Coordinates of N, CA and C and ligand atoms in Angstrom, one line a residue:
M161 N -70.8 75.8 25.7 CA -71.2 75.3 24.4 C -70.2 75.8 23.4
A162 N -69.4 74.9 22.8 CA -68.3 75.3 22.0 C -68.7 75.8 20.6
S163 N -69.1 74.9 19.8 CA -69.5 75.3 18.5 C -70.9 74.9 18.1
I164 N -71.7 75.8 17.7 CA -73.1 75.6 17.4 C -73.3 75.5 15.9
E165 N -73.9 74.5 15.5 CA -74.1 74.3 14.0 C -75.5 74.5 13.7
S166 N -75.8 75.5 12.8 CA -77.2 75.6 12.4 C -77.2 75.2 10.9
A167 N -78.0 74.2 10.6 CA -78.1 73.7 9.3 C -79.6 73.4 9.0
S168 N -80.0 73.1 7.8 CA -81.4 72.9 7.5 C -81.9 71.6 8.0
K169 N -81.0 70.6 8.1 CA -81.4 69.3 8.6 C -81.8 69.4 10.1
P170 N -82.7 68.5 10.6 CA -83.0 68.5 12.0 C -81.8 68.4 12.8
E171 N -81.7 69.1 14.0 CA -80.5 69.2 14.8 C -80.1 67.8 15.2
D172 N -81.0 66.9 15.6 CA -80.7 65.6 16.1 C -80.0 64.7 15.0
S173 N -80.2 65.0 13.8 CA -79.6 64.2 12.7 C -78.1 64.3 12.6
H174 N -77.5 65.3 13.3 CA -76.1 65.5 13.3 C -75.4 64.6 14.3
V175 N -76.1 64.0 15.2 CA -75.5 63.2 16.3 C -74.9 62.0 15.7
S176 N -73.6 61.8 16.1 CA -72.9 60.6 15.6 C -72.3 59.8 16.7
Q177 N -72.8 58.5 16.9 CA -72.3 57.7 18.0 C -70.8 57.6 18.0
A178 N -70.1 57.5 16.8 CA -68.7 57.4 16.8 C -68.0 58.7 17.4
D179 N -68.6 59.9 17.1 CA -68.0 61.1 17.6 C -68.3 61.2 19.1
V180 N -69.5 60.8 19.5 CA -69.9 60.8 21.0 C -68.8 60.0 21.7
L181 N -68.6 58.7 21.3 CA -67.7 57.8 22.0 C -66.3 58.3 22.0
A182 N -65.9 58.9 20.8 CA -64.5 59.5 20.8 C -64.3 60.6 21.8
Y183 N -65.4 61.4 21.9 CA -65.3 62.5 22.9 C -65.2 61.9 24.3
W184 N -66.1 61.0 24.7 CA -66.2 60.6 26.1 C -65.0 59.7 26.4
N185 N -64.5 58.9 25.5 CA -63.3 58.1 25.8 C -62.1 58.9 26.1
A186 N -62.1 60.2 25.6 CA -60.9 61.1 25.9 C -61.1 61.8 27.2
V187 N -62.3 61.6 27.9 CA -62.5 62.3 29.2 C -62.1 61.5 30.3
P188 N -61.4 62.1 31.3 CA -61.0 61.2 32.5 C -62.2 60.7 33.3
A189 N -62.0 59.5 33.8 CA -63.1 58.9 34.6 C -63.1 59.4 36.0
T190 N -63.4 60.7 36.1 CA -63.5 61.4 37.4 C -64.8 62.2 37.5
A191 N -65.2 62.6 38.7 CA -66.4 63.5 38.8 C -66.3 64.7 38.0
N192 N -65.1 65.3 38.0 CA -64.8 66.5 37.3 C -65.0 66.3 35.8
G193 N -64.6 65.1 35.3 CA -64.7 64.8 33.9 C -66.2 64.7 33.5
M194 N -67.0 64.1 34.3 CA -68.4 63.9 34.0 C -69.1 65.2 33.7
L195 N -68.9 66.2 34.6 CA -69.7 67.5 34.4 C -68.8 68.5 33.7
G196 N -67.6 68.2 33.4 CA -66.8 69.0 32.5 C -66.6 70.4 33.0
D197 N -66.7 71.3 32.0 CA -66.5 72.7 32.3 C -67.4 73.3 33.4
M198 N -68.6 72.7 33.4 CA -69.7 73.2 34.3 C -69.2 73.1 35.7
L199 N -68.7 71.9 36.0 CA -68.3 71.6 37.4 C -67.0 72.4 37.8
R200 N -66.1 72.5 36.8 CA -64.9 73.3 37.1 C -65.2 74.7 37.5
Q201 N -66.2 75.2 36.8 CA -66.6 76.6 37.0 C -67.4 76.8 38.3
Y202 N -68.3 75.8 38.5 CA -69.3 75.8 39.6 C -69.2 74.5 40.4
P203 N -68.3 74.4 41.3 CA -68.1 73.1 42.0 C -69.3 72.6 42.8
Q204 N -70.2 73.6 43.1 CA -71.3 73.2 44.0 C -72.4 72.5 43.2
I205 N -72.3 72.5 41.9 CA -73.4 72.0 41.1 C -73.9 70.5 41.4
S206 N -72.9 69.6 41.6 CA -73.3 68.2 41.8 C -74.1 68.1 43.0
R207 N -73.7 68.7 44.1 CA -74.5 68.6 45.3 C -75.9 69.2 45.2
I208 N -76.0 70.3 44.5 CA -77.4 70.9 44.3 C -78.2 70.0 43.4
D209 N -77.6 69.5 42.4 CA -78.3 68.6 41.5 C -78.8 67.4 42.2
L210 N -78.0 66.7 43.0 CA -78.4 65.5 43.7 C -79.5 65.8 44.7
R211 N -79.4 66.9 45.4 CA -80.4 67.2 46.4 C -81.7 67.6 45.6
G212 N -81.6 68.2 44.5 CA -82.8 68.5 43.7 C -83.5 67.3 43.2
S213 N -82.8 66.3 42.9 CA -83.3 65.0 42.4 C -84.1 64.3 43.5
L214 N -83.5 64.3 44.7 CA -84.1 63.7 45.9 C -85.4 64.4 46.2
N215 N -85.4 65.7 46.1 CA -86.6 66.5 46.4 C -87.7 66.1 45.4
F216 N -87.3 66.1 44.1 CA -88.3 65.8 43.1 C -88.9 64.4 43.3
L217 N -88.1 63.4 43.6 CA -88.6 62.1 43.8 C -89.5 62.0 45.0
T218 N -89.1 62.8 46.1 CA -90.0 62.8 47.3 C -91.3 63.3 47.0
K219 N -91.4 64.4 46.2 CA -92.7 65.0 45.8 C -93.5 64.0 45.0
L220 N -92.8 63.2 44.1 CA -93.5 62.2 43.2 C -94.2 61.2 44.1
R221 N -93.5 60.8 45.2 CA -93.9 59.7 46.0 C -95.0 60.0 47.0
L222 N -95.1 61.3 47.2 CA -96.1 61.8 48.2 C -97.5 61.3 47.8
G223 N -98.2 60.7 48.7 CA -99.6 60.3 48.4 C -99.6 58.9 47.8
K224 N -98.4 58.3 47.7 CA -98.4 56.9 47.1 C -98.3 56.0 48.3
A225 N -99.4 55.5 48.7 CA -99.4 54.6 49.9 C -98.6 53.4 49.8
S226 N -98.5 52.8 48.6 CA -97.8 51.6 48.4 C -96.3 51.7 48.6
T227 N -95.8 52.8 48.2 CA -94.3 53.0 48.3 C -93.9 53.6 49.6
E228 N -94.7 54.4 50.2 CA -94.5 55.1 51.4 C -93.0 55.6 51.6
R229 N -92.4 55.4 52.7 CA -91.1 55.9 52.9 C -90.0 54.9 52.6
G230 N -90.3 53.7 52.3 CA -89.3 52.7 52.2 C -88.5 52.8 50.9
L231 N -87.5 52.0 50.8 CA -86.7 52.0 49.6 C -87.5 51.4 48.4
L232 N -87.2 51.9 47.2 CA -87.8 51.3 46.0 C -87.0 50.0 45.8
D233 N -87.5 49.1 45.1 CA -86.8 47.8 44.9 C -85.7 48.0 44.0
R234 N -85.9 48.4 42.7 CA -84.8 48.4 41.7 C -84.9 49.6 40.9
G235 N -83.8 50.3 40.7 CA -83.7 51.4 39.8 C -82.6 51.2 38.8
V236 N -82.6 52.1 37.7 CA -81.5 52.0 36.8 C -81.0 53.4 36.4
D237 N -79.7 53.6 36.4 CA -79.1 54.9 36.1 C -78.7 54.8 34.6
C238 N -79.4 55.5 33.7 CA -79.1 55.5 32.3 C -78.0 56.5 31.9
G239 N -77.0 56.1 31.2 CA -75.9 57.0 30.8 C -75.2 57.4 32.1
A240 N -74.9 56.4 32.9 CA -74.5 56.6 34.3 C -73.1 57.3 34.5
G241 N -72.3 57.2 33.4 CA -70.9 57.7 33.6 C -70.2 56.9 34.7
I242 N -69.6 57.5 35.6 CA -68.9 56.8 36.7 C -69.8 56.6 37.9
G243 N -71.1 56.8 37.7 CA -72.0 56.5 38.8 C -72.3 57.6 39.8
R244 N -72.1 58.9 39.4 CA -72.3 60.0 40.3 C -73.7 60.0 40.8
V245 N -74.7 59.8 39.9 CA -76.1 59.8 40.3 C -76.5 58.6 41.1
T246 N -75.9 57.4 40.7 CA -76.1 56.2 41.5 C -75.6 56.3 42.9
A247 N -74.4 56.8 43.1 CA -73.8 56.9 44.4 C -74.5 58.0 45.2
G248 N -74.7 59.1 44.6 CA -75.2 60.3 45.4 C -76.7 60.4 45.6
F249 N -77.4 59.6 44.8 CA -78.9 59.7 44.9 C -79.6 58.4 44.8
L250 N -79.5 57.7 43.6 CA -80.3 56.5 43.4 C -80.1 55.4 44.5
S251 N -78.9 55.3 44.9 CA -78.6 54.2 45.9 C -79.3 54.6 47.3
K252 N -79.6 55.8 47.5 CA -80.3 56.2 48.7 C -81.8 55.9 48.7
V253 N -82.3 55.7 47.5 CA -83.7 55.5 47.4 C -84.1 54.1 46.8
C254 N -83.1 53.3 46.4 CA -83.4 52.0 45.8 C -82.5 51.0 46.5
C255 N -83.0 49.7 46.6 CA -82.2 48.6 47.1 C -81.1 48.2 46.2
V256 N -81.5 48.2 44.9 CA -80.5 47.8 43.9 C -80.5 48.8 42.8
V257 N -79.4 49.2 42.3 CA -79.3 50.1 41.2 C -78.5 49.5 40.0
D258 N -79.1 49.3 38.9 CA -78.4 48.9 37.7 C -77.8 50.2 37.0
A259 N -76.9 50.0 36.1 CA -76.4 51.2 35.3 C -76.2 50.8 33.9
V260 N -76.4 51.8 33.0 CA -76.2 51.6 31.6 C -75.2 52.7 31.1
E261 N -74.1 52.2 30.6 CA -73.0 53.2 30.3 C -72.1 52.6 29.2
P262 N -72.0 53.3 28.0 CA -71.3 52.7 26.9 C -69.7 52.8 27.0
V263 N -69.2 53.7 27.9 CA -67.8 53.8 27.9 C -67.2 52.9 29.0
E264 N -66.4 51.9 28.6 CA -66.0 50.9 29.6 C -65.3 51.5 30.8
K265 N -64.4 52.5 30.6 CA -63.6 53.0 31.7 C -64.5 53.6 32.7
F266 N -65.6 54.2 32.3 CA -66.6 54.8 33.3 C -67.4 53.7 34.0
A267 N -67.8 52.7 33.2 CA -68.6 51.6 33.7 C -67.8 50.9 34.8
K268 N -66.4 50.8 34.6 CA -65.6 50.1 35.5 C -65.6 50.8 36.9
V269 N -65.5 52.1 36.8 CA -65.6 52.9 38.1 C -67.0 52.7 38.7
A270 N -68.0 52.8 37.9 CA -69.4 52.7 38.5 C -69.5 51.3 39.2
R271 N -69.0 50.3 38.6 CA -69.1 48.9 39.1 C -68.4 48.8 40.5
E272 N -67.4 49.7 40.7 CA -66.6 49.6 41.9 C -67.1 50.5 43.1
I273 N -68.2 51.2 42.8 CA -68.8 52.1 43.9 C -69.2 51.2 45.1
I274 N -68.7 51.6 46.2 CA -69.1 50.8 47.4 C -70.2 51.6 48.1
L275 N -71.3 50.9 48.2 CA -72.5 51.5 48.8 C -72.6 51.0 50.2
T276 N -73.2 51.8 51.0 CA -73.4 51.5 52.4 C -74.8 51.1 52.7
G277 N -75.1 50.5 53.8 CA -76.5 50.2 54.1 C -77.0 49.1 53.3
E278 N -78.3 49.2 52.9 CA -79.0 48.2 52.3 C -78.8 48.1 50.8
S279 N -78.3 49.2 50.2 CA -78.2 49.3 48.7 C -77.0 48.7 48.1
R280 N -77.2 48.2 46.9 CA -76.0 47.6 46.2 C -76.2 47.9 44.7
I281 N -75.0 47.8 44.0 CA -75.0 47.9 42.6 C -75.4 46.6 42.0
G282 N -76.3 46.6 41.0 CA -76.7 45.4 40.4 C -75.9 45.2 39.1
E283 N -76.6 45.1 38.0 CA -75.9 44.9 36.7 C -75.4 46.2 36.2
V284 N -74.2 46.2 35.6 CA -73.7 47.4 34.8 C -73.6 46.9 33.4
Y285 N -74.5 47.5 32.5 CA -74.6 47.2 31.1 C -73.7 48.1 30.3
V286 N -72.6 47.6 29.7 CA -71.7 48.5 28.9 C -72.3 48.5 27.5
I287 N -73.2 49.5 27.2 CA -73.9 49.6 26.0 C -74.5 51.0 25.8
G288 N -74.7 51.4 24.6 CA -75.4 52.7 24.4 C -76.9 52.5 24.6
L289 N -77.6 53.5 25.1 CA -79.0 53.4 25.4 C -79.8 53.1 24.1
Q290 N -79.3 53.4 22.9 CA -80.0 53.1 21.7 C -80.0 51.6 21.4
D291 N -79.1 50.9 22.1 CA -79.0 49.4 21.8 C -79.5 48.6 23.1
W292 N -79.8 49.3 24.2 CA -80.1 48.6 25.4 C -81.5 48.1 25.4
L293 N -81.6 46.8 25.7 CA -82.9 46.1 25.7 C -83.1 45.7 27.2
P294 N -83.9 46.5 28.0 CA -84.1 46.2 29.4 C -84.6 44.8 29.6
D295 N -84.0 44.0 30.5 CA -84.5 42.6 30.7 C -85.0 42.5 32.1
K296 N -85.2 43.6 32.8 CA -85.7 43.6 34.2 C -86.8 44.6 34.3
K297 N -87.5 44.6 35.4 CA -88.6 45.6 35.6 C -88.1 46.5 36.7
Y298 N -88.4 47.8 36.4 CA -87.8 48.9 37.3 C -88.9 49.7 38.0
D299 N -88.6 50.2 39.2 CA -89.5 51.2 39.8 C -89.1 52.6 39.4
I300 N -87.8 52.7 39.0 CA -87.4 54.0 38.5 C -86.3 53.9 37.4
I301 N -86.5 54.6 36.3 CA -85.5 54.5 35.2 C -85.1 56.0 35.1
W302 N -83.8 56.3 35.5 CA -83.4 57.7 35.6 C -82.5 58.0 34.4
N303 N -82.8 59.0 33.6 CA -82.0 59.4 32.4 C -81.6 60.8 32.6
Q304 N -80.3 61.0 32.9 CA -79.8 62.4 33.1 C -78.6 62.7 32.3
W305 N -78.6 63.9 31.6 CA -77.5 64.4 30.9 C -76.9 63.4 29.9
C306 N -77.7 62.6 29.3 CA -77.2 61.6 28.3 C -78.1 61.5 27.1
L307 N -79.4 62.0 27.2 CA -80.3 61.7 26.1 C -80.0 62.5 24.8
G308 N -79.2 63.5 25.0 CA -78.7 64.3 23.8 C -77.8 63.6 22.9
Y309 N -77.4 62.4 23.3 CA -76.5 61.6 22.5 C -77.3 60.6 21.6
L310 N -78.6 60.7 21.7 CA -79.5 59.9 20.9 C -80.2 60.7 19.9
T311 N -80.5 60.2 18.7 CA -81.4 60.9 17.8 C -82.8 60.9 18.3
D312 N -83.7 61.7 17.7 CA -85.1 61.7 18.2 C -85.7 60.3 18.0
E313 N -85.4 59.6 16.9 CA -86.0 58.3 16.7 C -85.5 57.3 17.7
E314 N -84.2 57.4 18.0 CA -83.6 56.5 19.0 C -84.2 56.7 20.4
L315 N -84.4 58.0 20.7 CA -85.0 58.3 22.0 C -86.4 57.8 22.1
K316 N -87.1 58.0 21.0 CA -88.5 57.5 21.1 C -88.6 56.0 21.3
Q317 N -87.7 55.3 20.6 CA -87.6 53.8 20.7 C -87.2 53.4 22.1
L318 N -86.2 54.1 22.6 CA -85.7 53.8 24.0 C -86.9 54.0 25.0
L319 N -87.6 55.1 24.9 CA -88.7 55.4 25.8 C -89.8 54.3 25.7
T320 N -90.0 53.9 24.5 CA -91.0 52.8 24.3 C -90.6 51.6 25.0
R321 N -89.3 51.2 24.9 CA -88.8 50.0 25.6 C -88.8 50.2 27.1
C322 N -88.4 51.4 27.6 CA -88.4 51.7 29.0 C -89.8 51.6 29.6
K323 N -90.8 52.1 28.8 CA -92.2 52.0 29.3 C -92.6 50.6 29.6
A324 N -92.2 49.7 28.7 CA -92.5 48.2 28.9 C -91.7 47.6 30.1
A325 N -90.7 48.3 30.5 CA -89.8 47.8 31.6 C -90.2 48.4 33.0
L326 N -91.2 49.2 33.0 CA -91.6 49.8 34.3 C -92.5 48.9 35.1
K327 N -92.3 48.8 36.4 CA -93.2 48.1 37.3 C -94.5 49.0 37.4
G328 N -95.6 48.4 37.8 CA -96.8 49.2 38.0 C -96.5 50.3 39.0
G329 N -96.9 51.6 38.6 CA -96.6 52.7 39.5 C -95.2 53.3 39.4
G330 N -94.4 52.6 38.6 CA -93.0 53.1 38.4 C -92.9 54.3 37.5
W331 N -91.7 55.0 37.5 CA -91.5 56.2 36.7 C -90.3 56.1 35.9
I332 N -90.4 56.7 34.7 CA -89.2 57.1 33.9 C -89.0 58.6 34.3
V333 N -87.7 58.9 34.7 CA -87.4 60.3 34.9 C -86.4 60.8 33.9
V334 N -86.7 61.9 33.3 CA -85.7 62.5 32.3 C -85.3 63.8 33.0
K335 N -84.0 64.0 33.1 CA -83.5 65.3 33.7 C -82.4 65.8 32.7
E336 N -82.8 66.8 32.0 CA -81.9 67.3 30.9 C -81.8 68.8 30.8
N337 N -80.8 69.3 30.1 CA -80.7 70.7 29.8 C -81.7 71.0 28.7
I338 N -82.2 72.2 28.7 CA -83.3 72.6 27.8 C -82.8 73.7 26.9
S339 N -83.0 73.6 25.6 CA -82.7 74.6 24.6 C -83.5 75.8 24.8
M340 N -82.9 77.0 24.8 CA -83.6 78.2 24.9 C -83.5 79.0 23.6
D341 N -83.2 78.3 22.5 CA -83.0 78.9 21.2 C -84.2 79.8 20.9
I342 N -83.9 81.0 20.4 CA -85.1 82.0 20.2 C -86.0 81.5 19.1
E343 N -85.4 80.7 18.2 CA -86.3 80.2 17.1 C -87.0 78.9 17.5
G344 N -86.8 78.5 18.8 CA -87.5 77.3 19.2 C -86.9 76.0 18.7
K345 N -85.6 76.0 18.4 CA -84.9 74.9 17.8 C -84.0 74.2 18.8
G346 N -83.7 72.9 18.5 CA -82.7 72.3 19.3 C -81.3 72.8 19.0
I347 N -80.3 72.5 19.8 CA -79.0 73.0 19.6 C -78.0 71.9 19.4
F348 N -77.4 71.8 18.3 CA -76.4 70.7 18.1 C -75.0 71.3 18.6
D349 N -74.3 70.5 19.4 CA -73.0 70.9 19.8 C -72.0 69.9 19.2
K350 N -71.1 70.4 18.3 CA -70.1 69.6 17.6 C -69.1 69.0 18.6
E351 N -68.8 69.7 19.7 CA -67.8 69.2 20.6 C -68.0 67.8 21.0
D352 N -69.2 67.5 21.5 CA -69.5 66.2 22.0 C -70.5 65.5 21.2
S353 N -70.9 66.1 20.1 CA -71.9 65.5 19.2 C -73.2 65.2 19.9
S354 N -73.7 66.3 20.5 CA -75.0 66.1 21.3 C -76.0 67.1 20.8
V355 N -77.3 66.8 21.0 CA -78.4 67.8 20.7 C -79.0 68.1 22.0
T356 N -79.2 69.5 22.2 CA -80.0 69.9 23.4 C -81.4 70.3 22.9
R357 N -82.4 69.6 23.4 CA -83.7 69.7 22.9 C -84.5 70.8 23.6
T358 N -85.6 71.3 23.0 CA -86.5 72.2 23.6 C -87.5 71.4 24.5
D359 N -88.1 72.1 25.4 CA -89.2 71.5 26.2 C -90.3 70.9 25.3
E360 N -90.6 71.6 24.3 CA -91.7 71.2 23.3 C -91.3 69.9 22.7
K361 N -90.1 69.8 22.2 CA -89.6 68.6 21.6 C -89.6 67.4 22.5
F362 N -89.1 67.6 23.7 CA -89.2 66.5 24.7 C -90.6 66.0 24.9
Q363 N -91.5 67.0 25.1 CA -92.9 66.6 25.4 C -93.6 65.9 24.2
A364 N -93.2 66.3 23.0 CA -93.7 65.6 21.8 C -93.2 64.2 21.7
L365 N -92.0 64.0 22.0 CA -91.4 62.6 22.0 C -92.0 61.7 23.0
F366 N -92.3 62.3 24.2 CA -92.9 61.5 25.3 C -94.3 61.0 24.8
L367 N -95.0 61.9 24.2 CA -96.3 61.6 23.7 C -96.3 60.5 22.6
E368 N -95.3 60.7 21.7 CA -95.2 59.7 20.6 C -94.8 58.3 21.2
A369 N -94.1 58.3 22.3 CA -93.7 57.0 22.9 C -94.9 56.4 23.8
G370 N -96.0 57.2 23.9 CA -97.2 56.7 24.6 C -97.0 56.9 26.1
L371 N -96.2 57.8 26.5 CA -96.0 58.1 27.9 C -96.9 59.2 28.4
V372 N -97.2 59.2 29.7 CA -98.0 60.3 30.3 C -97.0 61.0 31.2
M373 N -97.0 62.4 31.1 CA -96.2 63.2 31.9 C -96.9 63.5 33.2
V374 N -96.4 63.0 34.3 CA -97.2 63.2 35.6 C -96.6 64.3 36.4
K375 N -95.4 64.8 36.1 CA -94.9 65.9 36.8 C -93.7 66.5 36.0
T376 N -93.6 67.8 36.0 CA -92.4 68.4 35.4 C -92.1 69.6 36.2
E377 N -90.8 69.9 36.4 CA -90.4 71.1 37.0 C -88.9 71.4 36.7
L378 N -88.5 72.6 37.0 CA -87.1 73.0 36.7 C -86.3 72.7 37.9
Q379 N -85.1 72.4 37.7 CA -84.1 72.3 38.8 C -83.8 73.7 39.3
T380 N -83.9 73.9 40.6 CA -83.6 75.3 41.0 C -82.2 75.3 41.6
G381 N -81.7 76.5 41.8 CA -80.4 76.7 42.5 C -79.2 76.7 41.6
F382 N -79.3 76.5 40.3 CA -78.1 76.4 39.5 C -77.8 77.8 39.0
P383 N -76.5 78.1 38.7 CA -76.1 79.4 38.3 C -76.9 79.8 37.1
K384 N -77.3 81.1 37.0 CA -78.1 81.6 36.0 C -77.5 81.5 34.6
K385 N -76.2 81.5 34.5 CA -75.5 81.4 33.2 C -75.7 80.1 32.5
L386 N -76.1 79.0 33.3 CA -76.3 77.7 32.7 C -77.6 77.6 32.0
L387 N -77.8 76.6 31.1 CA -79.1 76.4 30.5 C -80.0 75.8 31.6
P388 N -81.3 76.1 31.5 CA -82.2 75.5 32.5 C -82.2 74.0 32.4
V389 N -82.4 73.4 33.5 CA -82.4 71.9 33.6 C -83.8 71.5 34.1
R390 N -84.5 70.6 33.3 CA -85.8 70.3 33.6 C -86.0 68.8 33.9
F391 N -86.8 68.5 34.9 CA -87.2 67.2 35.3 C -88.5 66.8 34.6
Y392 N -88.6 65.6 34.1 CA -89.9 65.1 33.6 C -90.1 63.7 34.3
A393 N -91.3 63.5 34.9 CA -91.6 62.2 35.4 C -92.7 61.6 34.5
L394 N -92.4 60.4 34.0 CA -93.3 59.8 33.0 C -93.8 58.4 33.4
Q395 N -95.0 58.2 33.1 CA -95.6 56.8 33.4 C -96.3 56.2 32.2
S396 N -96.6 55.0 32.3 CA -97.2 54.3 31.2 C -98.7 54.7 31.0
H397 N -99.4 55.0 32.0 CA -100.8 55.4 31.9 C -101.2 56.2 33.1
Ligands
SAH505 N1 -75.6 60.9 34.0 C1 -74.3 61.0 34.6 C2 -73.2 61.2 33.5 C3 -73.4 62.4 32.6 S1 -72.1 62.6 31.5 C4 -74.3 62.2 35.5 O1 -75.2 63.0 35.6 O2 -73.3 62.4 36.3 C5 -72.8 61.8 30.0 C6 -72.6 60.3 30.0 O3 -73.4 59.8 28.9 C7 -71.2 59.9 29.7 O4 -70.9 58.9 30.7 C8 -71.2 59.3 28.4 O5 -70.3 58.2 28.2 C9 -72.7 58.8 28.3 N2 -73.2 58.5 27.0 C10 -72.7 58.9 25.8 N3 -73.4 58.4 24.8 C11 -74.3 57.5 25.3 C12 -75.3 56.7 24.8 N4 -75.5 56.6 23.5 N5 -76.1 56.0 25.7 C13 -75.9 56.1 27.0 N6 -75.0 56.9 27.6 C14 -74.2 57.6 26.7

């Protein structure tokens, strides 16, 4: 976390899409670029992360007779970057994976991912999540390490749209860093113009979007020095 700004305005109000895009356009379209300093310091993180996501989804699906062990029909990787999550996780559990990513050079790499077996890349939407209007129905809408680029209001609106784009029994999953600020505030990071929210803030926004949280847990196995990473599985009722 490079520079932390504490001001009286809500932390999310400092997020600027122009600054976000300037930051990400200057980042190389590589796996190393995606996870930045974190991955350089801890190269094992991506593997632990992807395995944790698979475990979380497996637990979510337990007891769901309709989905059983088979592939889900369609998923979408929100804020996909170069498709690390698509290639390493979502394509293993979905027949088709769409992606939403505003940075063209990342979207280009995501589009070119070659998947094996039954899975394939569907649509790649080159757009910010604040402007994305889902036009398909999804079994799973995965949001990881990208929601800090949206203001609270944009996030609430996005979640409301995603709720309408879920198939019956489908999930929105949020997997994000959590602010551990002692005053219980979000943390604005000037470097990439992002806000890291508290657990309470996330849960309040989910509620405002009319979503029900059916499961939440922490990602385990990450280095202690990093912020905690929390999964939330959300459904429409
Ligand atoms: N989810 C991926 C990528 C994380 S890096 C992974 O876990 O590997 C953060 C990504 O969010 C970058 O690709 C960046 O371009 C994207 N991003 C930035 N602003 C965004 C916005 N407004 N909407 C969607 N994605 C955004």
